[in-house]
Every structure is written in C-alpha cells, then in structure tokens.
CSV table of C-alpha atoms and ligand atoms in Angstrom, one decimal:
chain,number,residue,atom,x,y,z
A,1,MET,CA,-19.6,-4.5,-56.6
A,2,ARG,CA,-17.1,-3.9,-59.4
A,3,LEU,CA,-13.6,-5.5,-59.2
A,4,PHE,CA,-11.6,-2.3,-58.4
A,5,GLU,CA,-14.0,-1.4,-55.7
A,6,ALA,CA,-13.9,-4.8,-54.2
A,7,THR,CA,-10.0,-4.8,-54.4
A,8,GLN,CA,-10.1,-1.4,-52.7
A,9,HIS,CA,-12.4,-2.8,-50.0
A,10,PHE,CA,-9.8,-5.5,-49.1
A,11,PHE,CA,-7.0,-3.1,-49.3
A,12,ASN,CA,-8.8,-0.6,-47.1
A,13,GLU,CA,-9.7,-3.3,-44.3
A,14,ALA,CA,-5.9,-4.2,-44.2
A,15,ALA,CA,-4.8,-0.6,-44.3
A,16,ASP,CA,-7.1,0.2,-41.3
A,17,GLN,CA,-5.5,-2.8,-39.4
A,18,LEU,CA,-2.0,-1.5,-40.2
A,19,ALA,CA,-3.0,2.2,-39.5
A,20,VAL,CA,-1.6,3.2,-43.1
A,21,HIS,CA,-1.4,7.1,-43.2
A,22,ASP,CA,-4.1,8.6,-45.5
A,23,SER,CA,-1.5,10.3,-47.9
A,24,LEU,CA,0.1,6.7,-48.6
A,25,ARG,CA,-3.4,5.2,-48.9
A,26,ASP,CA,-4.1,7.6,-51.7
A,27,LEU,CA,-0.9,7.0,-53.4
A,28,LEU,CA,-1.3,3.1,-53.2
A,29,SER,CA,-5.0,3.4,-54.3
A,30,THR,CA,-4.3,5.3,-57.5
A,31,PRO,CA,-2.8,3.6,-60.4
A,32,LEU,CA,0.6,5.0,-61.7
A,33,ARG,CA,-0.5,5.0,-65.3
A,34,GLU,CA,-3.7,3.9,-67.4
A,35,VAL,CA,-3.3,3.6,-71.1
A,36,GLN,CA,-6.3,2.9,-73.4
A,37,VAL,CA,-5.7,2.3,-77.1
A,38,GLN,CA,-7.6,1.8,-80.3
A,39,ILE,CA,-6.9,-1.5,-82.1
A,40,PRO,CA,-7.8,-1.1,-85.7
A,41,TYR,CA,-7.0,-4.3,-87.6
A,42,GLU,CA,-7.8,-6.0,-91.0
A,43,THR,CA,-10.3,-9.0,-90.9
A,44,ASP,CA,-9.9,-12.1,-92.9
A,45,ALA,CA,-12.7,-10.8,-95.0
A,46,GLY,CA,-10.6,-7.7,-95.8
A,47,ASN,CA,-12.6,-5.3,-93.8
A,48,THR,CA,-11.3,-2.9,-91.2
A,49,ALA,CA,-12.4,-3.5,-87.5
A,50,CYS,CA,-11.7,-1.8,-84.3
A,51,LEU,CA,-11.2,-3.0,-80.8
A,52,VAL,CA,-10.1,-1.3,-77.5
A,53,GLY,CA,-7.1,-2.4,-75.4
A,54,TYR,CA,-5.9,-1.3,-72.0
A,55,ARG,CA,-2.9,-1.6,-69.9
A,56,VAL,CA,-3.1,-0.3,-66.3
A,57,GLN,CA,0.3,0.0,-64.2
A,58,HIS,CA,-0.5,0.2,-60.7
A,59,ASN,CA,2.7,0.5,-58.6
A,60,ARG,CA,6.3,0.0,-59.3
A,61,ALA,CA,7.8,0.6,-55.8
A,62,ARG,CA,9.3,-3.0,-55.6
A,63,GLY,CA,10.4,-3.3,-59.1
A,64,PRO,CA,9.3,-3.5,-62.7
A,65,MET,CA,5.6,-4.1,-63.0
A,66,LYS,CA,4.2,-7.4,-64.0
A,67,GLY,CA,0.8,-8.7,-64.9
A,68,GLY,CA,-1.3,-10.8,-67.3
A,69,LEU,CA,-3.1,-9.9,-70.6
A,70,ARG,CA,-6.7,-10.9,-70.8
A,71,TYR,CA,-8.7,-11.3,-74.0
A,72,HIS,CA,-12.3,-11.5,-73.0
A,73,PRO,CA,-15.5,-9.8,-74.1
A,74,GLY,CA,-16.2,-8.8,-70.5
A,75,VAL,CA,-12.9,-6.7,-70.1
A,76,ASP,CA,-13.3,-3.0,-69.2
A,77,LEU,CA,-10.9,-0.5,-67.5
A,78,ASP,CA,-12.4,-1.1,-64.1
A,79,GLU,CA,-11.7,-4.7,-64.3
A,80,VAL,CA,-8.2,-4.2,-65.6
A,81,ARG,CA,-7.5,-1.6,-62.8
A,82,GLY,CA,-8.7,-4.0,-60.1
A,83,LEU,CA,-6.5,-6.9,-61.6
A,84,ALA,CA,-3.6,-4.6,-61.7
A,85,SER,CA,-3.7,-3.5,-58.1
A,86,LEU,CA,-4.3,-7.3,-57.1
A,87,MET,CA,-0.9,-7.9,-58.9
A,88,THR,CA,0.7,-5.4,-56.6
A,89,TRP,CA,-0.3,-7.1,-53.6
A,90,LYS,CA,0.3,-10.7,-55.0
A,91,ALA,CA,4.0,-9.9,-56.1
A,92,ALA,CA,4.5,-8.6,-52.7
A,93,VAL,CA,3.0,-11.4,-50.7
A,94,VAL,CA,5.2,-13.8,-52.4
A,95,ASP,CA,8.2,-11.4,-52.2
A,96,LEU,CA,9.0,-11.1,-55.8
A,97,PRO,CA,10.8,-8.0,-57.0
A,98,TYR,CA,7.8,-6.6,-58.9
A,99,GLY,CA,5.2,-4.2,-58.8
A,100,GLY,CA,1.6,-4.7,-60.4
A,101,ALA,CA,0.0,-4.3,-63.9
A,102,LYS,CA,-2.6,-5.7,-66.0
A,103,GLY,CA,-4.0,-5.7,-69.6
A,104,GLY,CA,-6.9,-6.5,-71.5
A,105,VAL,CA,-8.5,-6.4,-74.9
A,106,VAL,CA,-12.3,-6.5,-75.4
A,107,VAL,CA,-12.6,-9.6,-77.8
A,108,ASP,CA,-14.0,-12.9,-77.9
A,109,VAL,CA,-11.2,-15.3,-79.1
A,110,ALA,CA,-13.7,-17.8,-80.2
A,111,LYS,CA,-15.0,-15.2,-82.7
A,112,VAL,CA,-11.8,-14.4,-84.5
A,113,SER,CA,-9.4,-16.4,-86.4
A,114,GLU,CA,-5.7,-17.1,-85.6
A,115,ARG,CA,-4.5,-14.7,-88.0
A,116,GLU,CA,-7.0,-12.1,-86.9
A,117,LEU,CA,-5.8,-12.7,-83.2
A,118,GLU,CA,-2.1,-12.2,-84.4
A,119,ARG,CA,-3.0,-9.0,-86.2
A,120,ILE,CA,-5.1,-7.7,-83.0
A,121,THR,CA,-2.2,-8.4,-80.8
A,122,ARG,CA,0.6,-6.9,-83.1
A,123,ARG,CA,-1.6,-3.7,-83.2
A,124,PHE,CA,-2.2,-3.6,-79.7
A,125,ILE,CA,1.6,-3.9,-79.1
A,126,ASP,CA,2.1,-1.1,-81.5
A,127,GLY,CA,-0.1,1.2,-79.2
A,128,ILE,CA,1.6,0.2,-76.0
A,129,HIS,CA,5.1,-0.8,-76.8
A,130,ASP,CA,6.6,2.5,-75.4
A,131,VAL,CA,5.1,1.8,-72.0
A,132,ILE,CA,6.2,-1.8,-71.6
A,133,GLY,CA,9.7,-3.4,-71.4
A,134,PRO,CA,11.7,-5.8,-69.5
A,135,ASP,CA,12.7,-3.1,-66.9
A,136,VAL,CA,9.2,-1.5,-67.0
A,137,ASP,CA,6.3,-3.8,-67.4
A,138,ILE,CA,6.1,-7.4,-68.4
A,139,PRO,CA,3.0,-8.9,-69.8
A,140,ALA,CA,2.1,-12.5,-69.3
A,141,PRO,CA,-0.8,-14.8,-70.2
A,142,ASP,CA,-4.3,-14.7,-68.6
A,143,ILE,CA,-7.9,-15.5,-69.8
A,144,GLY,CA,-7.7,-16.1,-73.6
A,145,THR,CA,-4.2,-15.6,-74.1
A,146,ASP,CA,-1.5,-18.3,-74.4
A,147,GLN,CA,2.1,-18.8,-75.6
A,148,ARG,CA,1.2,-17.8,-79.2
A,149,VAL,CA,0.1,-14.5,-78.1
A,150,MET,CA,3.2,-14.2,-76.0
A,151,ALA,CA,5.4,-15.0,-79.0
A,152,TRP,CA,3.6,-12.4,-81.1
A,153,ILE,CA,4.0,-9.7,-78.3
A,154,MET,CA,7.7,-10.4,-78.1
A,155,SER,CA,8.2,-10.4,-81.9
A,156,GLN,CA,6.3,-7.0,-82.2
A,157,PHE,CA,8.0,-5.4,-79.3
A,158,ASN,CA,11.6,-6.5,-80.6
A,159,LYS,CA,10.7,-4.7,-84.0
A,160,TYR,CA,10.8,-1.4,-82.1
A,161,HIS,CA,13.4,-2.2,-79.3
A,162,GLY,CA,15.6,-5.0,-80.5
A,163,PHE,CA,15.9,-8.6,-79.2
A,164,ASN,CA,14.4,-8.7,-75.8
A,165,PRO,CA,13.0,-12.0,-74.7
A,166,GLY,CA,12.4,-10.6,-71.1
A,167,VAL,CA,9.5,-8.4,-72.3
A,168,VAL,CA,7.0,-10.8,-71.8
A,169,THR,CA,6.7,-14.3,-69.9
A,170,GLY,CA,4.6,-17.5,-70.5
A,171,LYS,CA,6.5,-18.0,-73.7
A,172,ALA,CA,6.8,-21.6,-75.3
A,173,VAL,CA,9.7,-23.6,-73.9
A,174,GLU,CA,11.2,-23.8,-77.3
A,175,HIS,CA,10.8,-19.9,-77.7
A,176,TYR,CA,12.7,-18.4,-74.7
A,177,GLY,CA,10.3,-19.9,-72.3
A,178,ILE,CA,11.0,-22.3,-69.4
A,179,PRO,CA,9.7,-25.8,-68.5
A,180,GLY,CA,6.9,-25.6,-65.9
A,181,ARG,CA,5.6,-22.1,-66.5
A,182,ALA,CA,2.5,-23.3,-68.3
A,183,GLU,CA,1.3,-25.4,-65.3
A,184,ALA,CA,2.6,-23.1,-62.6
A,185,THR,CA,-0.6,-21.3,-61.5
A,186,GLY,CA,-2.5,-24.5,-61.3
A,187,ARG,CA,0.2,-26.6,-59.6
A,188,GLY,CA,0.8,-23.6,-57.2
A,189,ALA,CA,-3.0,-23.6,-56.3
A,190,GLY,CA,-2.8,-27.3,-56.0
A,191,ILE,CA,0.3,-27.2,-53.7
A,192,LEU,CA,-1.5,-24.6,-51.4
A,193,ALA,CA,-4.7,-26.4,-51.5
A,194,LEU,CA,-2.9,-29.5,-50.1
A,195,LYS,CA,-1.4,-27.1,-47.3
A,196,LEU,CA,-4.7,-25.7,-46.5
A,197,MET,CA,-6.2,-29.4,-46.0
A,198,GLN,CA,-3.1,-30.1,-43.7
A,199,ARG,CA,-3.9,-27.1,-41.7
A,200,LEU,CA,-7.4,-28.2,-41.3
A,201,ASN,CA,-6.3,-31.8,-40.6
A,202,ARG,CA,-7.9,-33.2,-44.0
A,203,ASP,CA,-7.0,-36.2,-45.8
A,204,PRO,CA,-6.7,-35.4,-49.5
A,205,ARG,CA,-8.1,-38.8,-50.1
A,206,ASP,CA,-11.2,-37.8,-48.2
A,207,THR,CA,-11.6,-34.6,-49.9
A,208,SER,CA,-14.1,-33.9,-52.8
A,209,VAL,CA,-13.4,-30.9,-55.0
A,210,ALA,CA,-15.3,-28.9,-57.5
A,211,VAL,CA,-13.2,-26.8,-60.1
A,212,GLN,CA,-14.7,-24.0,-62.2
A,213,GLY,CA,-12.9,-23.4,-65.4
A,214,PHE,CA,-10.9,-26.0,-67.3
A,215,GLY,CA,-8.5,-23.7,-68.9
A,216,ASN,CA,-4.7,-23.3,-68.2
A,217,VAL,CA,-5.3,-22.9,-64.4
A,218,GLY,CA,-8.3,-25.2,-63.7
A,219,SER,CA,-7.1,-28.1,-65.9
A,220,HIS,CA,-3.8,-28.1,-64.1
A,221,VAL,CA,-5.1,-27.6,-60.6
A,222,ALA,CA,-7.6,-30.5,-61.3
A,223,ARG,CA,-4.9,-32.8,-62.4
A,224,PHE,CA,-2.4,-32.0,-59.7
A,225,LEU,CA,-5.1,-32.7,-56.8
A,226,SER,CA,-6.5,-35.7,-58.6
A,227,GLU,CA,-3.0,-37.1,-58.8
A,228,ALA,CA,-2.7,-36.1,-55.1
A,229,GLY,CA,-5.6,-38.4,-54.3
A,230,CYS,CA,-8.5,-35.9,-54.1
A,231,ARG,CA,-11.9,-36.8,-55.7
A,232,ILE,CA,-12.5,-34.1,-58.5
A,233,VAL,CA,-16.3,-34.4,-58.7
A,234,ALA,CA,-17.0,-31.5,-61.1
A,235,ILE,CA,-15.3,-29.4,-63.6
A,236,SER,CA,-16.7,-26.8,-66.0
A,237,ASP,CA,-15.7,-24.4,-68.8
A,238,GLN,CA,-17.8,-21.5,-70.2
A,239,TYR,CA,-20.3,-23.7,-71.9
A,240,GLY,CA,-21.2,-25.8,-68.8
A,241,ALA,CA,-20.2,-28.3,-66.2
A,242,ARG,CA,-20.0,-32.0,-65.5
A,243,TYR,CA,-20.7,-33.7,-62.2
A,244,ALA,CA,-19.9,-37.3,-61.0
A,245,PRO,CA,-20.1,-37.9,-57.2
A,246,ALA,CA,-17.6,-40.7,-57.5
A,247,GLY,CA,-15.0,-38.6,-59.1
A,248,LEU,CA,-14.2,-37.7,-62.8
A,249,ASP,CA,-11.3,-39.0,-64.7
A,250,ILE,CA,-9.4,-35.9,-65.2
A,251,GLY,CA,-6.8,-37.6,-67.5
A,252,GLN,CA,-9.5,-38.5,-69.7
A,253,ALA,CA,-11.0,-34.9,-69.6
A,254,LEU,CA,-7.6,-33.4,-70.5
A,255,ARG,CA,-7.3,-35.7,-73.5
A,256,HIS,CA,-11.0,-34.8,-74.5
A,257,VAL,CA,-10.3,-31.1,-74.4
A,258,ALA,CA,-6.8,-31.2,-75.9
A,259,GLN,CA,-7.3,-33.6,-78.9
A,260,GLN,CA,-10.8,-32.6,-80.1
A,261,LYS,CA,-10.7,-28.9,-78.9
A,262,ALA,CA,-14.0,-30.0,-77.3
A,263,SER,CA,-16.0,-28.5,-74.4
A,264,ILE,CA,-16.5,-29.9,-71.1
A,265,ASN,CA,-20.1,-29.9,-72.1
A,266,ASP,CA,-19.5,-32.7,-74.6
A,267,LEU,CA,-17.7,-35.0,-72.0
A,268,SER,CA,-19.3,-38.4,-71.8
A,269,GLU,CA,-18.6,-38.9,-68.2
A,270,GLY,CA,-20.8,-37.5,-65.4
A,271,SER,CA,-24.1,-35.6,-65.6
A,272,PRO,CA,-24.5,-32.0,-67.0
A,273,ILE,CA,-25.0,-29.2,-64.7
A,274,SER,CA,-24.6,-25.5,-64.9
A,275,ASN,CA,-21.8,-23.4,-63.7
A,276,GLU,CA,-24.0,-21.9,-61.1
A,277,GLU,CA,-24.9,-25.4,-59.8
A,278,LEU,CA,-21.2,-26.3,-59.7
A,279,LEU,CA,-20.5,-23.5,-57.2
A,280,GLU,CA,-23.3,-24.8,-54.8
A,281,LEU,CA,-22.4,-28.4,-54.9
A,282,GLU,CA,-21.9,-30.4,-51.6
A,283,VAL,CA,-18.2,-30.6,-51.8
A,284,ASP,CA,-15.3,-30.1,-49.3
A,285,MET,CA,-13.3,-27.8,-51.4
A,286,LEU,CA,-14.5,-25.3,-54.2
A,287,ILE,CA,-11.8,-23.9,-56.6
A,288,PRO,CA,-13.0,-21.0,-58.8
A,289,ALA,CA,-10.5,-21.2,-61.6
A,290,ALA,CA,-12.4,-19.1,-64.4
A,291,ILE,CA,-13.7,-15.6,-64.2
A,292,GLY,CA,-14.1,-13.1,-61.2
A,293,GLY,CA,-17.2,-12.2,-59.3
A,294,VAL,CA,-18.8,-15.6,-59.2
A,295,ILE,CA,-19.4,-15.9,-55.2
A,296,THR,CA,-21.5,-12.9,-54.3
A,297,GLU,CA,-24.4,-12.0,-52.0
A,298,GLN,CA,-26.9,-13.7,-54.4
A,299,ASN,CA,-25.4,-17.3,-53.8
A,300,MET,CA,-23.3,-17.2,-50.8
A,301,SER,CA,-25.7,-18.8,-48.6
A,302,ARG,CA,-26.0,-21.7,-50.8
A,303,ILE,CA,-22.2,-22.4,-51.0
A,304,LYS,CA,-21.6,-25.7,-49.1
A,305,ALA,CA,-17.9,-26.0,-49.4
A,306,SER,CA,-15.7,-25.6,-46.4
A,307,MET,CA,-12.7,-24.5,-48.2
A,308,ILE,CA,-12.3,-22.3,-51.1
A,309,VAL,CA,-9.2,-21.9,-53.1
A,310,GLU,CA,-9.3,-18.8,-55.2
A,311,ALA,CA,-7.3,-19.9,-58.3
A,312,ALA,CA,-9.3,-17.1,-60.2
A,313,ASN,CA,-8.7,-13.6,-59.6
A,314,GLY,CA,-11.3,-11.8,-57.6
A,315,PRO,CA,-13.9,-14.6,-57.6
A,316,THR,CA,-15.5,-13.6,-54.1
A,317,SER,CA,-17.2,-10.2,-53.5
A,318,PRO,CA,-16.4,-8.4,-50.1
A,319,ALA,CA,-20.0,-9.2,-48.7
A,320,ALA,CA,-19.6,-12.9,-49.6
A,321,ASP,CA,-16.2,-13.1,-48.1
A,322,ARG,CA,-17.4,-11.6,-44.8
A,323,TYR,CA,-20.5,-13.9,-44.7
A,324,LEU,CA,-18.3,-17.2,-45.6
A,325,ASN,CA,-15.6,-16.1,-43.0
A,326,ALA,CA,-18.3,-15.7,-40.4
A,327,ARG,CA,-19.5,-19.4,-41.1
A,328,GLY,CA,-15.9,-20.7,-40.6
A,329,VAL,CA,-15.2,-21.4,-44.4
A,330,ALA,CA,-11.4,-21.3,-44.9
A,331,ILE,CA,-10.7,-19.0,-48.1
A,332,LEU,CA,-7.3,-19.0,-49.6
A,333,PRO,CA,-7.2,-15.7,-51.3
A,334,ASP,CA,-6.4,-15.1,-54.9
A,335,ILE,CA,-3.3,-13.0,-54.2
A,336,LEU,CA,-1.7,-16.0,-52.6
A,337,ALA,CA,-3.5,-19.0,-54.3
A,338,ASN,CA,-2.8,-18.2,-57.9
A,339,ALA,CA,0.6,-16.6,-57.2
A,340,GLY,CA,2.3,-19.6,-58.7
A,341,GLY,CA,1.9,-18.1,-62.1
A,342,VAL,CA,3.8,-14.8,-61.5
A,343,THR,CA,6.4,-16.7,-59.5
A,344,ALA,CA,7.3,-19.0,-62.4
A,345,SER,CA,7.2,-15.8,-64.7
A,346,TYR,CA,9.8,-14.3,-62.3
A,347,PHE,CA,12.1,-17.5,-62.8
A,348,GLU,CA,11.5,-17.1,-66.7
A,349,TRP,CA,12.3,-13.4,-66.8
A,350,ALA,CA,15.4,-13.8,-64.6
A,351,GLN,CA,16.5,-16.7,-66.9
A,352,ASN,CA,15.9,-14.6,-70.0
A,353,ARG,CA,18.1,-11.9,-68.6
A,354,GLN,CA,20.8,-14.3,-67.7
A,355,HIS,CA,20.5,-16.4,-71.0
A,356,TYR,CA,20.3,-19.5,-68.9
A,357,ARG,CA,17.7,-22.0,-68.5
A,358,TRP,CA,16.8,-24.2,-65.4
A,359,ASN,CA,15.3,-27.7,-65.7
A,360,LEU,CA,11.8,-28.6,-64.8
A,361,HIS,CA,12.8,-30.2,-61.5
A,362,ARG,CA,14.4,-26.9,-60.5
A,363,VAL,CA,11.5,-24.8,-61.5
A,364,ARG,CA,9.1,-26.9,-59.6
A,365,SER,CA,11.0,-27.1,-56.4
A,366,GLU,CA,11.9,-23.3,-56.3
A,367,LEU,CA,8.0,-22.8,-57.1
A,368,GLU,CA,7.0,-24.9,-54.2
A,369,ARG,CA,9.8,-23.2,-51.8
A,370,THR,CA,8.7,-19.9,-52.6
A,371,LEU,CA,4.8,-20.5,-52.3
A,372,THR,CA,5.4,-22.5,-49.1
A,373,THR,CA,7.4,-19.6,-47.5
A,374,ALA,CA,4.7,-17.3,-48.5
A,375,TYR,CA,1.8,-19.5,-47.2
A,376,ASP,CA,3.6,-20.0,-43.8
A,377,GLU,CA,4.2,-16.3,-43.5
A,378,VAL,CA,0.3,-15.5,-44.2
A,379,CYS,CA,-0.9,-18.4,-41.8
A,380,ALA,CA,1.4,-17.1,-39.0
A,381,GLU,CA,0.2,-13.4,-39.7
A,382,ALA,CA,-3.4,-14.8,-39.6
A,383,ASP,CA,-3.0,-16.9,-36.6
A,384,SER,CA,-1.1,-14.1,-34.6
A,385,ARG,CA,-3.5,-11.3,-35.4
A,386,ASN,CA,-6.7,-13.5,-35.4
A,387,VAL,CA,-7.7,-12.3,-38.9
A,388,SER,CA,-8.7,-14.2,-42.2
A,389,LEU,CA,-6.0,-15.6,-44.6
A,390,ARG,CA,-7.1,-12.8,-47.0
A,391,LEU,CA,-6.6,-10.0,-44.4
A,392,ALA,CA,-3.2,-11.4,-43.4
A,393,ALA,CA,-2.1,-11.7,-47.1
A,394,TYR,CA,-3.1,-8.2,-47.9
A,395,MET,CA,-1.4,-6.9,-44.7
A,396,ILE,CA,1.9,-8.6,-45.5
A,397,GLY,CA,1.7,-7.3,-49.1
A,398,ILE,CA,0.8,-3.8,-48.1
A,399,GLN,CA,3.5,-3.5,-45.4
A,400,ARG,CA,6.2,-4.5,-48.1
A,401,VAL,CA,5.0,-2.2,-50.5
A,402,VAL,CA,4.8,0.7,-47.9
A,403,PHE,CA,8.1,0.1,-46.9
A,404,ALA,CA,9.6,0.2,-50.4
A,405,THR,CA,7.5,3.3,-51.2
A,406,SER,CA,8.9,5.1,-48.0
A,407,LEU,CA,12.4,4.4,-49.0
A,408,ASP,CA,11.8,5.4,-52.6
A,409,GLY,CA,10.5,8.7,-51.3
A,410,MET,CA,7.1,9.9,-52.3
A,411,SER,CA,7.9,13.1,-54.2
B,1,NAD,P1,-8.1,-19.8,-69.7
B,1,NAD,O1,-8.6,-18.7,-70.8
B,1,NAD,O2,-7.1,-20.5,-70.1
B,1,NAD,O3,-9.3,-20.6,-69.3
B,1,NAD,C1,-10.5,-19.9,-68.6
B,1,NAD,C2,-11.6,-21.0,-68.4
B,1,NAD,O4,-12.7,-20.3,-67.8
B,1,NAD,C3,-11.9,-21.8,-69.7
B,1,NAD,O5,-12.2,-23.1,-69.3
B,1,NAD,C4,-13.2,-20.9,-70.0
B,1,NAD,O6,-14.0,-21.7,-70.8
B,1,NAD,C5,-13.8,-20.7,-68.5
B,1,NAD,N1,-14.7,-19.6,-68.5
B,1,NAD,C6,-14.8,-18.4,-69.3
B,1,NAD,N2,-15.6,-17.6,-69.1
B,1,NAD,C7,-16.5,-18.5,-68.1
B,1,NAD,C8,-17.7,-18.2,-67.6
B,1,NAD,N3,-18.5,-17.0,-67.8
B,1,NAD,N4,-18.2,-19.0,-66.6
B,1,NAD,C9,-17.4,-20.2,-66.3
B,1,NAD,N5,-16.3,-20.6,-67.0
B,1,NAD,C10,-15.7,-19.6,-67.9
B,1,NAD,O7,-7.7,-18.8,-68.5
B,1,NAD,P2,-6.7,-19.1,-67.3
B,1,NAD,O8,-5.3,-18.6,-67.6
B,1,NAD,O9,-6.7,-20.3,-66.9
B,1,NAD,O10,-7.2,-18.0,-66.1
B,1,NAD,C11,-8.4,-18.6,-65.2
B,1,NAD,C12,-8.2,-17.5,-64.1
B,1,NAD,O11,-7.1,-17.8,-63.5
B,1,NAD,C13,-8.4,-16.1,-64.3
B,1,NAD,O12,-9.2,-15.5,-63.2
B,1,NAD,C14,-7.0,-15.5,-64.3
B,1,NAD,O13,-7.0,-14.2,-64.0
B,1,NAD,C15,-6.4,-16.4,-63.3
B,1,NAD,N6,-5.0,-16.6,-63.3
B,1,NAD,C16,-4.4,-17.0,-64.3
B,1,NAD,C17,-2.9,-17.0,-64.4
B,1,NAD,C18,-2.3,-17.7,-65.5
B,1,NAD,O14,-1.0,-18.0,-65.4
B,1,NAD,N7,-2.8,-18.1,-66.5
B,1,NAD,C19,-2.2,-16.6,-63.3
B,1,NAD,C20,-2.8,-16.0,-62.3
B,1,NAD,C21,-4.3,-16.0,-62.2
C-alpha cells in the first residue's frame, strides 16, 4: 500500500470513530495545493540535466503550512502527498499553530556534488518561491537535506522577497537557526521512548533497542537513549547494519560517521547484518528512523520487539499496524514520536519573527514540555476510548483541525 493510501486509512479509521461528516472528510482528504516543477540545472561537467520537484500543501486551517523537504531517489507525488497530510495531523497533535505540507526532489544526493546540489536547490526554489513563505508554507530538513540546503533555500527566496529568515527552519545556529533544532527530532523520539517504557513499567537499563537509520534522527535518538542507559544493540544506514547483543558504543559510532563520512557498514564493532534482519531482531524496542514502509505484511510476523517508536514517517503499513496491535505491541505513532522536529522548528520560526534567540536549555525544556503534554493527552485518549496510541493521536489531531475548519468556514 502506498503512503498516501496508508495515511488515509488511519485518517478514516479515526474519522469513523469521531463520526466526521462526509463533506468535511472529503475536504480533509484532499490537499489544498500540489505543485510539480521541472528543475533544470547545470552539471559540473557543463551539461544540462533535469530533475522533478514537488511541494504539496495539505491543510492550513490551523496556521501556515509546515513540512520537510526530502531529497531521495524514491520520492514521488504520492509519497509527498502522504507526508504532507501526516504533517497536518502531527502539528495538530502537538498543538502547534501550523497546517501541513511536504516537498521532495527525486535525486540521489550521493551522486551529485555539493555545487550541483546548491544549483538544484536554487532552481527548485525558483519554481516554488511564490507558493512558500513565512506566513504561507515553511520548509525544513528531511531525508537528504540539511542546514546547507536550508541556507540556500533562504538565500534564493530572499532574492525574490527580501530578508526573511522565517521562510525555512532547520538553519545553522550561526545562520538564523536555534540551538537544539538539529537534535530535536531524535531527542524528542528519545524522550517519548522513555515515557513509553515508563508506561509499560520497563527500566531503560534493562531495555535493548535497535535503531534503523543513523542520519539526523537515528543518530540523535540512539545517543539520547544510550545516555539514558538503554542498550543500543543495532544501528544501520542505507548500506547495512551492525549488531552487538552486549550493546554498541554509540559515541564511537557517531565519531566514525562524522569524522570519516563513513558508513555504518565499515564500523569495526559488532557483526554485519542487513537492514531487514535489524527489524526482526530479538529486542525490546525497535526504532525505525530511516524510510517509510519498512514494517509490512511481509515481515510483521517476524517482528519481535514489544515496543515500536516510529521516529521515521510512515514506517508501518495499516495491515502490520493491525496485526502488531492485536499482538499487544505498543506502537508510538509517527505523528507523535517524531514531532520534536516540527516543535523545535516552530520555536525557530517564532524566534526569527521576533529577532530573538533562546538558549539551548530553554529550547530543550520547552521541547520536553510540549511533547510531554501531547503524549499525556494521547495516552489519556487511548485509555479512555480503549484504542491504540495511533488512533488516539489521529483522533486528537483530527478534532483540532475539524474545529479550526468549522470556525474558518468551508466556503
Ligand atoms: P537523514 O537523511 O539524515 O538520514 C536518513 C538515514 O536513513 C541515513 O542513515 C540513511 O543512510 C538511511 N537510509 C536511507 N535509505 C535507507 C534504506 N533504504 N534502508 C535503510 N536505511 C536507509 O534523514 P533524517 O532527517 O534522519 O530522516 C529520517 C526519518 O525521520 C525520515 O522518515 C524523516 O521523514 C523522519 N523525520 C525527520 C525529521 C527531521 O527533523 N529531520 C523530522 C520528522 C521526521
């Protein structure tokens, strides 16, 4: 099942419970705007190449639309559409004044130079600058994009519209960003993972964890949980995974990846396993933190973890979600588990607009407060209605968007 269909499935399940009227359901299921642009750019060899980029804006009932920008060869319109709708529900669950959007470019960042990546980004912004902006739609990092890409976006947007650091978040601290944004998604997932352990009366020091993906999100969640005493027994990137039942030295893995720009595959510690094997390990907690669609009907019966924290967007298919729920696996859904990123992005955007900057301590404590409030609300909803955490999170998000939409008027 494709991502948008899967997201719609979860949306419809929650909308059924809430008896959302059909007309509103149609409105909330249809993106506000979808833009596809051609990205012609000059290669380092002097040739002209052409890529495709997307920006999908799903809903703006609760505020300007917000969502990451993904550079990955697997990007397509359906995926971006699904990710945009996830952003609407995510911003609403953590009660941020945002709607949802997402963007993507079909490109393998490993196969283009830094200068080519800059030209691609600037041409992409040429194509979409008139539909984004600090009051309209604010991009942020996602797979394959980072603070350099955010800097180029801001610079190119400013050429058209003047100085506007709030047009994009996830910027470098030295360049209108805020301390704590880069770690926020992983740290947030880590904070919520500890809360889930607490809910299930588990001691972090007796908890083994496997993390798929060791990029921005995966590396920060692995570090946070390792510092909290958990045993991180497996980590991976797109090239492969490493497994050590006694636990991996995450500090060493971070230095390995940062200093040598090396792959997890080349780590000396642990034994090599595949990404598929990582998902099926005998661990207490599984944290998908890479791409979507990794827990499906094909492998669900072999998943052994009793807790899953969805740091990635859309890692679990509806069929696998149903099966694992029935088996009693506790799944912290993506729209809550990885909401730390958009929460810190909101702090960055608000500070850009005020020309004021918080210190790291304040960013971290506001992040924890915001996520803890949302987590407590989702758990209370799940317990009172006897539904899964995912269904509860969707129900809270949908109710907030429905309320704002009805106040806004539908025509
Ligand atoms: P990233 O590009 O920094 O890292 C991605 C990681 O996944 C890398 O280690 C990469 O090697 C690995 N990977 C890529 N393809 C893979 C494959 N086919 N199999 C296994 N591993 C693969 O990206 P990120 O920002 O860490 O994003 C990871 C996930 O978190 C995505 O699902 C993203 O949508 C989600 N997310 C990110 C943020 C954020 O603030 N960056 C916020 C919310 C959600």
